[in-house]
Each structure stands twice: as C-alpha cells, then as structure tokens.
Coordinates of C-alpha atoms in Angstrom, one line a residue:
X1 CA 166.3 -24.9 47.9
X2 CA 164.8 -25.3 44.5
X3 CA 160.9 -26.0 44.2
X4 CA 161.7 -29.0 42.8
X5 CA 163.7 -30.5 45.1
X6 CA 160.8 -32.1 47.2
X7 CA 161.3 -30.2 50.7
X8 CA 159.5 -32.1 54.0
X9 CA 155.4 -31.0 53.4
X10 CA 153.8 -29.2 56.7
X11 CA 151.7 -31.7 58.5
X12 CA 148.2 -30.9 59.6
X13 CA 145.7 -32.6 61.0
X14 CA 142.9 -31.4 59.1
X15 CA 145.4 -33.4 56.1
X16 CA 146.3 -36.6 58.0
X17 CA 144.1 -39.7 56.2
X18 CA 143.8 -42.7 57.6
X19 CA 146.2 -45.2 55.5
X20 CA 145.5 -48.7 57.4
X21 CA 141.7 -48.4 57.2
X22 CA 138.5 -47.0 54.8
X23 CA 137.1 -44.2 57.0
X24 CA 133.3 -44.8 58.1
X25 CA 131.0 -43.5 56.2
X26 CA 129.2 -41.9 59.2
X27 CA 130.9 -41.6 62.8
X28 CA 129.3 -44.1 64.9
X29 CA 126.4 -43.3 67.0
X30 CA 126.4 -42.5 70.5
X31 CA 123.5 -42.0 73.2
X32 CA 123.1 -39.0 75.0
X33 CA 124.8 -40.4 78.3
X34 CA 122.6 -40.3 81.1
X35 CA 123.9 -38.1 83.9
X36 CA 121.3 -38.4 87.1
X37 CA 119.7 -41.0 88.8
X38 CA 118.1 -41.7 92.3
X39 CA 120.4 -42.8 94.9
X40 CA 119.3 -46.7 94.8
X41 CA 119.4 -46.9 91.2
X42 CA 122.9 -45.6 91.0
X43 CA 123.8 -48.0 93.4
X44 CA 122.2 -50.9 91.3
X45 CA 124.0 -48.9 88.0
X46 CA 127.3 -50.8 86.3
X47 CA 130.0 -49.1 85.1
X48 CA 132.7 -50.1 83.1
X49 CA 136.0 -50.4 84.3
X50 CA 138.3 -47.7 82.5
X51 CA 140.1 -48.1 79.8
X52 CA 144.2 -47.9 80.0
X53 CA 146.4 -46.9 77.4
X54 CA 149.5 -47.7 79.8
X55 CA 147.9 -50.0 82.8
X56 CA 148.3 -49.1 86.3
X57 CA 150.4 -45.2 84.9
X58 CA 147.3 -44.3 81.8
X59 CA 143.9 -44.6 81.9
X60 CA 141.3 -42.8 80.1
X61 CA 140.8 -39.0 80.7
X62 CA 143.0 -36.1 80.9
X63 CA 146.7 -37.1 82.0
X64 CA 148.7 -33.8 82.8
X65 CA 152.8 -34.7 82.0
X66 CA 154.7 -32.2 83.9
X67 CA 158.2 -31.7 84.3
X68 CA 161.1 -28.9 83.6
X69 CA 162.4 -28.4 80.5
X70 CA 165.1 -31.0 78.7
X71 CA 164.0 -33.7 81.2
X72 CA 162.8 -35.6 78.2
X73 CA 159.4 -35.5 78.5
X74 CA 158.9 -35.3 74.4
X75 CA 161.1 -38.7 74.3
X76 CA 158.8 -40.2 77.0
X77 CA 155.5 -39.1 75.2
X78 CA 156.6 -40.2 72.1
X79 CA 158.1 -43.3 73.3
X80 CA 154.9 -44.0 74.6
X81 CA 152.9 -43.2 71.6
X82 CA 155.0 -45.6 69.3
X83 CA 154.5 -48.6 71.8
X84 CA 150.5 -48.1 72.3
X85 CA 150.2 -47.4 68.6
X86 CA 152.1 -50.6 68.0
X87 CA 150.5 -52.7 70.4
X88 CA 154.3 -53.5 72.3
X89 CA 155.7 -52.5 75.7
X90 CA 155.5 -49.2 77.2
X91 CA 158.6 -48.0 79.2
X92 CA 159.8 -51.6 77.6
X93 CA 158.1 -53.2 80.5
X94 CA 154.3 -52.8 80.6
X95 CA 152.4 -54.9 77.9
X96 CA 149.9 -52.4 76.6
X97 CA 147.1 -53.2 73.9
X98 CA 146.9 -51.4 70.1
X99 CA 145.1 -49.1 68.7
X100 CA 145.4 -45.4 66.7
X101 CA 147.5 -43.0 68.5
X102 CA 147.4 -39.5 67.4
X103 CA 150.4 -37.4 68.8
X104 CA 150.1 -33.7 68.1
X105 CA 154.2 -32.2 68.3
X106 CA 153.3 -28.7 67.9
X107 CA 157.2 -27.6 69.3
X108 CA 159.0 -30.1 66.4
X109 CA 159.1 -31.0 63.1
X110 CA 158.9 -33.5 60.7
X111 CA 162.7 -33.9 60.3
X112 CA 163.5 -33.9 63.8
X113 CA 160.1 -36.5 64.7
X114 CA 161.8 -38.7 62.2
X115 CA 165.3 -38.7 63.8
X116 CA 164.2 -39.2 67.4
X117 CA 161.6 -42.1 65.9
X118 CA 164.3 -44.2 63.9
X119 CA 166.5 -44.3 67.3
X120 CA 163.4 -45.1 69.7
X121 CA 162.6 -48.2 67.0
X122 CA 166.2 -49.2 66.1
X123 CA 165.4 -50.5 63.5
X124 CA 161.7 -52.0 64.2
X125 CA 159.4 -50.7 61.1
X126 CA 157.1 -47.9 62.0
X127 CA 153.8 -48.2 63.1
X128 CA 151.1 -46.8 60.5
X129 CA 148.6 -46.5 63.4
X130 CA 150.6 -43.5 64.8
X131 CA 149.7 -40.6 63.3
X132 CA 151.8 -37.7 63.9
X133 CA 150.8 -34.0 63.3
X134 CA 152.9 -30.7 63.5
X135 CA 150.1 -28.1 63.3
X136 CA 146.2 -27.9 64.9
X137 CA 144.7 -25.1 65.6
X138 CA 144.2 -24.1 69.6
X139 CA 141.1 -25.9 71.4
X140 CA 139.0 -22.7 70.9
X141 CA 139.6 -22.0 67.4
X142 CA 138.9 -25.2 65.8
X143 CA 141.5 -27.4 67.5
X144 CA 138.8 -29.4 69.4
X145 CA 136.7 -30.1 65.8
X146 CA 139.7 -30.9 64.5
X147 CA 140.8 -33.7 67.0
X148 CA 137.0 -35.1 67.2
X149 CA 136.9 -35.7 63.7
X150 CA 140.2 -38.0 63.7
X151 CA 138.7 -39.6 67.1
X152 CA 135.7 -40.2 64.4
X153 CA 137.4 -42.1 61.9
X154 CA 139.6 -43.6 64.1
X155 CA 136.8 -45.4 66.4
X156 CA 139.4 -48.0 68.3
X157 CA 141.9 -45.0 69.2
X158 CA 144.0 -45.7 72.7
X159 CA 145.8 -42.3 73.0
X160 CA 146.1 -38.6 72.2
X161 CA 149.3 -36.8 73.2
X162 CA 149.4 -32.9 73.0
X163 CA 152.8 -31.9 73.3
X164 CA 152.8 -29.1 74.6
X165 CA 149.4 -28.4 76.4
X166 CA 150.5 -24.3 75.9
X167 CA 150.3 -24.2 72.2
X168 CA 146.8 -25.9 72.2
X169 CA 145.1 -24.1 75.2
X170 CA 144.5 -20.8 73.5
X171 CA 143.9 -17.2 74.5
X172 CA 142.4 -16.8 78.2
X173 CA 138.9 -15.2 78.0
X174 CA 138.6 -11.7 79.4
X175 CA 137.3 -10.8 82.7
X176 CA 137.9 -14.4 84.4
X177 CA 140.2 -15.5 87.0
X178 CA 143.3 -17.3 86.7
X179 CA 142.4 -20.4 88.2
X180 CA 139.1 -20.0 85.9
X181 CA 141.1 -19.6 82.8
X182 CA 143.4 -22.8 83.5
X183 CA 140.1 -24.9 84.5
X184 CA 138.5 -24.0 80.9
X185 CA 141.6 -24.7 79.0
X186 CA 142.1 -28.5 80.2
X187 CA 138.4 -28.4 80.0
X188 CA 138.3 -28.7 76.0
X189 CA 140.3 -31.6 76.5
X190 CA 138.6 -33.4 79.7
X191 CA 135.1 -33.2 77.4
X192 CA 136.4 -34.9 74.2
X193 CA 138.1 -37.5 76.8
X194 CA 135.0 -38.1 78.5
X195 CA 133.0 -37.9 75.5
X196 CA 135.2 -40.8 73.3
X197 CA 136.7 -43.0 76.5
X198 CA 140.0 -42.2 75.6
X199 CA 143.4 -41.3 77.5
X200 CA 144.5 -37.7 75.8
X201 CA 148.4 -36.9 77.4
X202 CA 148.8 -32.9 77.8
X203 CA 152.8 -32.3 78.2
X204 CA 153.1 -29.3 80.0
X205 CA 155.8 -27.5 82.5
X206 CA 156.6 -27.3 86.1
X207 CA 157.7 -24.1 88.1
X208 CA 161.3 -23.3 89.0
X209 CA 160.3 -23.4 92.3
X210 CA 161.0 -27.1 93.6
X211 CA 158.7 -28.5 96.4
X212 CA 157.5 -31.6 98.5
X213 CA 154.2 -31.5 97.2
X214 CA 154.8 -32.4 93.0
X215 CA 151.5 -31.4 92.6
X216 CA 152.5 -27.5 93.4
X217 CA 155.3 -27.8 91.1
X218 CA 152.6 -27.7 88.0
X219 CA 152.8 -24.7 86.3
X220 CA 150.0 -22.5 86.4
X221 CA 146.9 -22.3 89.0
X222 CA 145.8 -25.5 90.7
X223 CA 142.9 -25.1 88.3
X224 CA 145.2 -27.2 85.4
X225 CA 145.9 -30.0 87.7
X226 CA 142.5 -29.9 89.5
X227 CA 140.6 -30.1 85.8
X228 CA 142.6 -33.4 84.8
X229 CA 141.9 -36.8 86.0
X230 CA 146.0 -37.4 86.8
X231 CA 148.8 -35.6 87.1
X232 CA 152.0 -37.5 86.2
X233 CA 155.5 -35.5 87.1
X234 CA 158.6 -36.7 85.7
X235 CA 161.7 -34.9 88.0
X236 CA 165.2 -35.8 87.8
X237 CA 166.6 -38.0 90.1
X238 CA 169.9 -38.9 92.1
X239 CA 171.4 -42.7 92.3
X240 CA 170.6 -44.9 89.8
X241 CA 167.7 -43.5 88.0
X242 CA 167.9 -40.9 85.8
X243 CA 164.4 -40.0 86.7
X244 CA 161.1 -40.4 89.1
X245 CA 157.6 -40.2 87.8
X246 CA 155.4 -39.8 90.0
X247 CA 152.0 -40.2 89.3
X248 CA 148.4 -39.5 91.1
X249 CA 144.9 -38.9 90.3
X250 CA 141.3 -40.5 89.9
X251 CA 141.4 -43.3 88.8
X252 CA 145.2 -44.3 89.2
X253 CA 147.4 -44.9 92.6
X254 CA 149.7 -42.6 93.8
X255 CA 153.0 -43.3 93.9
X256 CA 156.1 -43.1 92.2
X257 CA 158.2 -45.1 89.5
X258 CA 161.9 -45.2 89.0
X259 CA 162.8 -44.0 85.2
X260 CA 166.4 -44.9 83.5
X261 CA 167.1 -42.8 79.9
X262 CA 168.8 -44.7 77.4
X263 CA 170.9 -42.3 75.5
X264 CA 171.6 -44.7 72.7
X265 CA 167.7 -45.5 72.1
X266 CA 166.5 -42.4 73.1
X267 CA 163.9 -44.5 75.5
X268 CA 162.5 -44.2 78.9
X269 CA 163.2 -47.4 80.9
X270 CA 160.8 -48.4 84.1
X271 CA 163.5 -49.9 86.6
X272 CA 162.1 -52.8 88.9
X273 CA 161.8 -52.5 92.7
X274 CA 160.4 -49.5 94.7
X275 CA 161.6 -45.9 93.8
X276 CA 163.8 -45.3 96.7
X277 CA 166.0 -48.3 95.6
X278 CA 167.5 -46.2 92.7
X279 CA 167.3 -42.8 94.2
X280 CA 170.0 -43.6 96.9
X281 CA 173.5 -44.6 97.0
X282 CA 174.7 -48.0 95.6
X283 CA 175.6 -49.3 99.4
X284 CA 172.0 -48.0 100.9
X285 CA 170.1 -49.6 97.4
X286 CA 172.1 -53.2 97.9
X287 CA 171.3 -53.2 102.0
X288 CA 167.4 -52.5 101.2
X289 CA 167.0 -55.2 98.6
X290 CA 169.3 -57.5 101.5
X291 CA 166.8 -56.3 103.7
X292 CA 163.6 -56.8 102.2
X293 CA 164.9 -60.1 100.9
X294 CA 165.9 -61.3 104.6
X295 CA 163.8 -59.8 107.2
X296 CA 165.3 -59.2 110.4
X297 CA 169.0 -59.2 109.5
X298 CA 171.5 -58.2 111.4
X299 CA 174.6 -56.1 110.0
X300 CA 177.4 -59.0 110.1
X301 CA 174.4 -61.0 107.9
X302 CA 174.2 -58.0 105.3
X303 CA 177.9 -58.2 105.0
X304 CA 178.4 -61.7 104.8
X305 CA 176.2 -61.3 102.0
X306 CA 177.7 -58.6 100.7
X307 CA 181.5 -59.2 100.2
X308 CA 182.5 -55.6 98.7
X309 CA 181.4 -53.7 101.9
X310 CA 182.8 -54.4 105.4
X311 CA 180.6 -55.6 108.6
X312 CA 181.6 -51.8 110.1
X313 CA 180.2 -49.7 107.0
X314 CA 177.4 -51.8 107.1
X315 CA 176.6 -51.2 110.6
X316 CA 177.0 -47.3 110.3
X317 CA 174.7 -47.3 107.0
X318 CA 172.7 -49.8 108.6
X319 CA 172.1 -47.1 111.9
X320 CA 171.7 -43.8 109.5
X321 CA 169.6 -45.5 107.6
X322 CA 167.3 -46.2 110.4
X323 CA 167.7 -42.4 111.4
X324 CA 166.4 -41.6 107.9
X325 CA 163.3 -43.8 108.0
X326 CA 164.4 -46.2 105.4
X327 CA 164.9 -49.2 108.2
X328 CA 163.6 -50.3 111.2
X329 CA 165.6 -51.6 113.9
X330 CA 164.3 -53.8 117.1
X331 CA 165.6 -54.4 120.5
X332 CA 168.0 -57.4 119.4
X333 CA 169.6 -55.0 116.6
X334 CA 168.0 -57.1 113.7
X335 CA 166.5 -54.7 110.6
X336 CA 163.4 -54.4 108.9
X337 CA 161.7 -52.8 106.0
X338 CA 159.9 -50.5 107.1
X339 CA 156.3 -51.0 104.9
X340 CA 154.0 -49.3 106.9
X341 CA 155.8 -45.9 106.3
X342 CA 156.6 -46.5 102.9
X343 CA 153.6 -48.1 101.5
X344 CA 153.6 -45.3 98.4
X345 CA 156.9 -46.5 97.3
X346 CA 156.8 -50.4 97.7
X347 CA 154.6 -50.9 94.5
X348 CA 156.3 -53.8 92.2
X349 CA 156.6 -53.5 88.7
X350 CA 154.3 -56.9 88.7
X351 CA 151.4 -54.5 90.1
X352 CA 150.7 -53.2 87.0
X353 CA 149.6 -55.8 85.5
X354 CA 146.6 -56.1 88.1
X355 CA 144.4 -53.2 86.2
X356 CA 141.3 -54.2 84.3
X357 CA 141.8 -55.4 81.5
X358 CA 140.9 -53.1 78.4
X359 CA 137.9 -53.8 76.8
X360 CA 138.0 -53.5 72.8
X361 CA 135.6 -51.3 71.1
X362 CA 133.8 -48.8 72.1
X363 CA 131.4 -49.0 74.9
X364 CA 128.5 -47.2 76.8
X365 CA 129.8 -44.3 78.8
X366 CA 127.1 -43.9 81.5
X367 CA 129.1 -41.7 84.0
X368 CA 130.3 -39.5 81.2
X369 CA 129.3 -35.4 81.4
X370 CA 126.2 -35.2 79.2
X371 CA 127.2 -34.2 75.7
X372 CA 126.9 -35.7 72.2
X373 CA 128.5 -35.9 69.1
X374 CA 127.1 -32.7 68.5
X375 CA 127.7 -30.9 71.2
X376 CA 131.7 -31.1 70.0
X377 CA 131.2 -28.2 67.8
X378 CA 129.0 -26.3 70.0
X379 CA 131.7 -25.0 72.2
X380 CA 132.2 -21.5 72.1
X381 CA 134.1 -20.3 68.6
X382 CA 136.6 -17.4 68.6
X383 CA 133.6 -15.0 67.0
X384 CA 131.2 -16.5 69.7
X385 CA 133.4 -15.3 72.3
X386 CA 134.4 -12.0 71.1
X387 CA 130.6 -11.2 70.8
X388 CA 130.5 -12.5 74.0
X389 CA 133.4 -9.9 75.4
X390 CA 131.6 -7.1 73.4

C-alpha cells in the first residue's frame, strides 16, 4: 500500500479532540472532598444518590466485566457504550441518559470497531459523543493523565470502558504480593472513578476453572474483584438465553439477568422474567410462568392451559421440579413459586427502572477518597517507581 493511498490513522487518546463541543478553557474546579467527620455529623451529612450509566446493572465506580473468552463481552461493552453515548436503550431495554462515553479497545482496531459498530446501529447514524481510542498508555505510565484529561474536557461524561483491564494495568511493582499487585492495579482506576463520579467498565477474564461462587471465577487474586465497587460476570448459558450476567457489588443488587445475542445485530438482548426462566427447558420455563401466573395450580390446570404437553408430562415435570427447588407443592397437590428461596432470581425487568434518577452535571462528592485535581498526576510515574525499587 502506497503512502498515498490514505491507510486507517492509529488512534490515541492523547489525539482524540472533542468535535461536538469547544473544550473549557480550564477544567472545572473541584473541592478537596472532605473525608472525616464525628459520628453525629455524619449522620446529619447528605449524600447524593449515585449516578448510573446503565440503572439498576451500572452505577458509578469501578465495574469489573468478567467472562471467558468469545463470550462476547467486547460486543456487550461496546453495545453499551453506543447506547449511553447516544442517550438510547441499553441491552434494548433500559432507558439510560447521554452523555460522552470514552471506550478504550486496546485488543482491536479501527477497521474492525467500524464493522462491529455499523451492525450494532443498523443503520442508526453514529454517535459523535462516543469516542473511541485504540492506544493509551498503561495506568502507571501515563495512562491515568491521559484518561483524566479527556474526563476534563468532557465534564458531563457517563462511562469509560477499558477493554481489556490487562493491557492497561501495567507492570506489577517488585517485592509486593499478588493480591497487593491486583488491589493497586484496579486502584488507578477506582481513584479517577471516585474522583470524577463516573462508571469506568474494566473487561477482564475469568479462570478455566468453573465454580458456584462467580465471584472466584475472576481471574486473578480476590484483590481485583475486592478493589472494584461491582463485579458483573457474563457466563454462557443453557435454554433460551444465550447468556447470564450476573452482577453484585456496592451499590447494586445481586442477582442475575437473562442475556440473548443477536447474531444479525451483533447486540446483547436483556430477556424479561427471572433468569431461571430461560436457563431451563422450554416445558419447565412455560410451567413456571403458568405457575407464577396461577398460584396454586394443580397439574391437569397447567395442562389445560397448556395444549402441546399432556396432563401426565406435566405432572412428572411438575414433581422433579419440586425435587429441584424450582416449585413448591402443598398437602392438596396444588404448586407454588417458590419466592422465598429464589428471591435473587425473581427481579423483573420493570425493577430497573426504580434507581435514582441521574442527576445532570457534576456534583459535590463528599464521600469520595480525598484527592484533587492534582493529585491525578501525583501517582507514582515509571521513574518514580524504579527509584523506588532501587
């Protein structure tokens, strides 16, 4: 390829303008945050609510998305960065609110971001408040400058997305533990989180090594999961769904959401109804929504209401499923949701839309770990830490 032929430019963020607004001429003050008080006057203190980029699954902080590789955790991430940045639906079901999204795909590049954006939008223009970068510079060698001074001239951001969390977190310092070295690497990123109110995404993996906890399944120490404020999993799933997030941390609920890829649009789906409704087979899903629907039901009920399966499957999926914890069964052979033992996987899509709503702007951060504007570039360089080794 000639010099002239125009090839694709490198992105980098040091290089991304803003193109729908003038820059500030200076970032915009903020007050050292206050960080003790006596125990009445904390008591007394008010705290805004936090801000969500997604409601109910995002809120501001570090969010750590885990899950194997080719799950499709890129095409969530991005999906998700193209519907905060342009103010739509996340997982085409949760309304979330605008704002400047900065998505750093340090594993991609610019030809294969635009393919994979042109079949999320299908045809919908672009957002310009999406900014997507190839290259940055790991946190400790200028990568945590580098996103603070987009966060500065992009005040109203929603969202950062790191994809992937290894190519940012840099070289381990020498003579610390393993846990210790994970803690200080999602550190960078908790501080400029705390520091601007904003929800930064860092797309990372999950062992090989499947378990009931998916908090284990991070990869690493539990220092990575125990640094960020949520840990989101997305694992493949049986039955309907082609995947289950499930999500926990500080400021979120844990549970667990139904996912359903669309191959054609390359999106992530959120499927209504509890998670354990798509994660079965089609005869178990259709009894539980029968169920829930009709309380007490007895077998020849279900399959009155249901003409494609007989009264005697019914019954025998009806009796395993009761076995399996799914339903309960009385005295008079009548069936039941069983809610108390599934309260984690009973929350409706309609749930979501009961967070706080998200305050526009940027607003005082009195819980936040003290550090100013300042204090962004005085986190250990590479030189400061080699001395420090020496």
């Amino acid at each position: 390829m000639s010099a002239s032929s125009n090839p694709i430019p490198p992105l980098h963020l040091y290089s991304v303008p803003t193109d729908h607004q003038a820059a500030p001429e200076s970032p915009p003050k903020r007050e050292r945050p206050r960080t003790a008080w006596s125990a009445d006057q904390l008591m007394a203190a008010h705290f805004p609510e936090p801000k969500w980029a997604v409601p109910g699954i995002l809120a501001e902080g570090v969010n750590l998305l885990a899950g194997p590789p080719k799950v499709g955790k890129s095409w969530l991430s991005l999906g998700l960065g193209l519907a905060v940045a342009a103010g739509g639906h996340a997982f085409d079901s949760v309304p979330v609110q605008g704002g400047p999204v900065l998505y750093l795909a340090l594993e991609d590049t610019p030809r294969r971001l635009q393919t994979r954006m042109g079949k999320i939008l299908g045809g919908q223009p672009a957002p310009p408040r999406l900014t997507l970068v190839t290259e940055c510079p790991p946190f400790p060698q200028g990568g945590t400058e580098a996103i603070a001074q987009w966060l500065d001239r992009n005040p109203t951001a929603r969202m950062v997305v790191i994809d992937v969390f290894a190519k940012m977190r840099g070289q381990a310092p020498q003579g610390v533990s393993a846990y210790d070295a994970d803690y200080v690497s999602v550190s960078y990123a908790k501080r400029l989180a705390d520091h601007y109110g904003i929800a930064i995404v860092l797309v990372h993996h999950v062992r090989k090594a499947a378990s009931d906890d998916f908090l284990t399944e991070v990869s690493g120490t539990n220092g990575i999961a125990g640094a960020a404020d949520a840990t989101l999993v997305l694992k493949r799933a049986r039955g309907q769904a082609d995947g289950i997030l499930h999500v926990t941390g500080r400021d979120v609920n844990e549970t667990e959401y139904a996912l359903q890829f669309q191959e054609a649009s390359g999106a992530w789906h959120l499927l209504d109804g509890p998670a354990s409704d798509h994660t079965i087979g089609d005869t178990r899903s259709t009894i539980l929504r029968h169920v829930r629907s009709n309380p007490g039901a007895k077998p020849k009920d279900i399959a009155e209401a249901l003409p494609h399966v007989d009264v005697d499957s019914v019954r025998r999926t009806c009796s395993r499923m009761a076995a399996d914890g799914q339903l309960t069964k009385d005295a008079s052979g009548r069936y039941y949701y069983d809610t108390e033992t599934r309260t984690q996987s009973t929350r409706k899509l309609s749930q979501l839309s009961d967070c706080p709503a998200t305050p526009t702007g940027q607003h005082e951060r009195p819980g936040q770990t003290e550090f100013g504007v300042s204090g962004l570039s005085d986190l250990p360089s590479a030189t400061d830490q080699k001395e420090a080794r020496q």
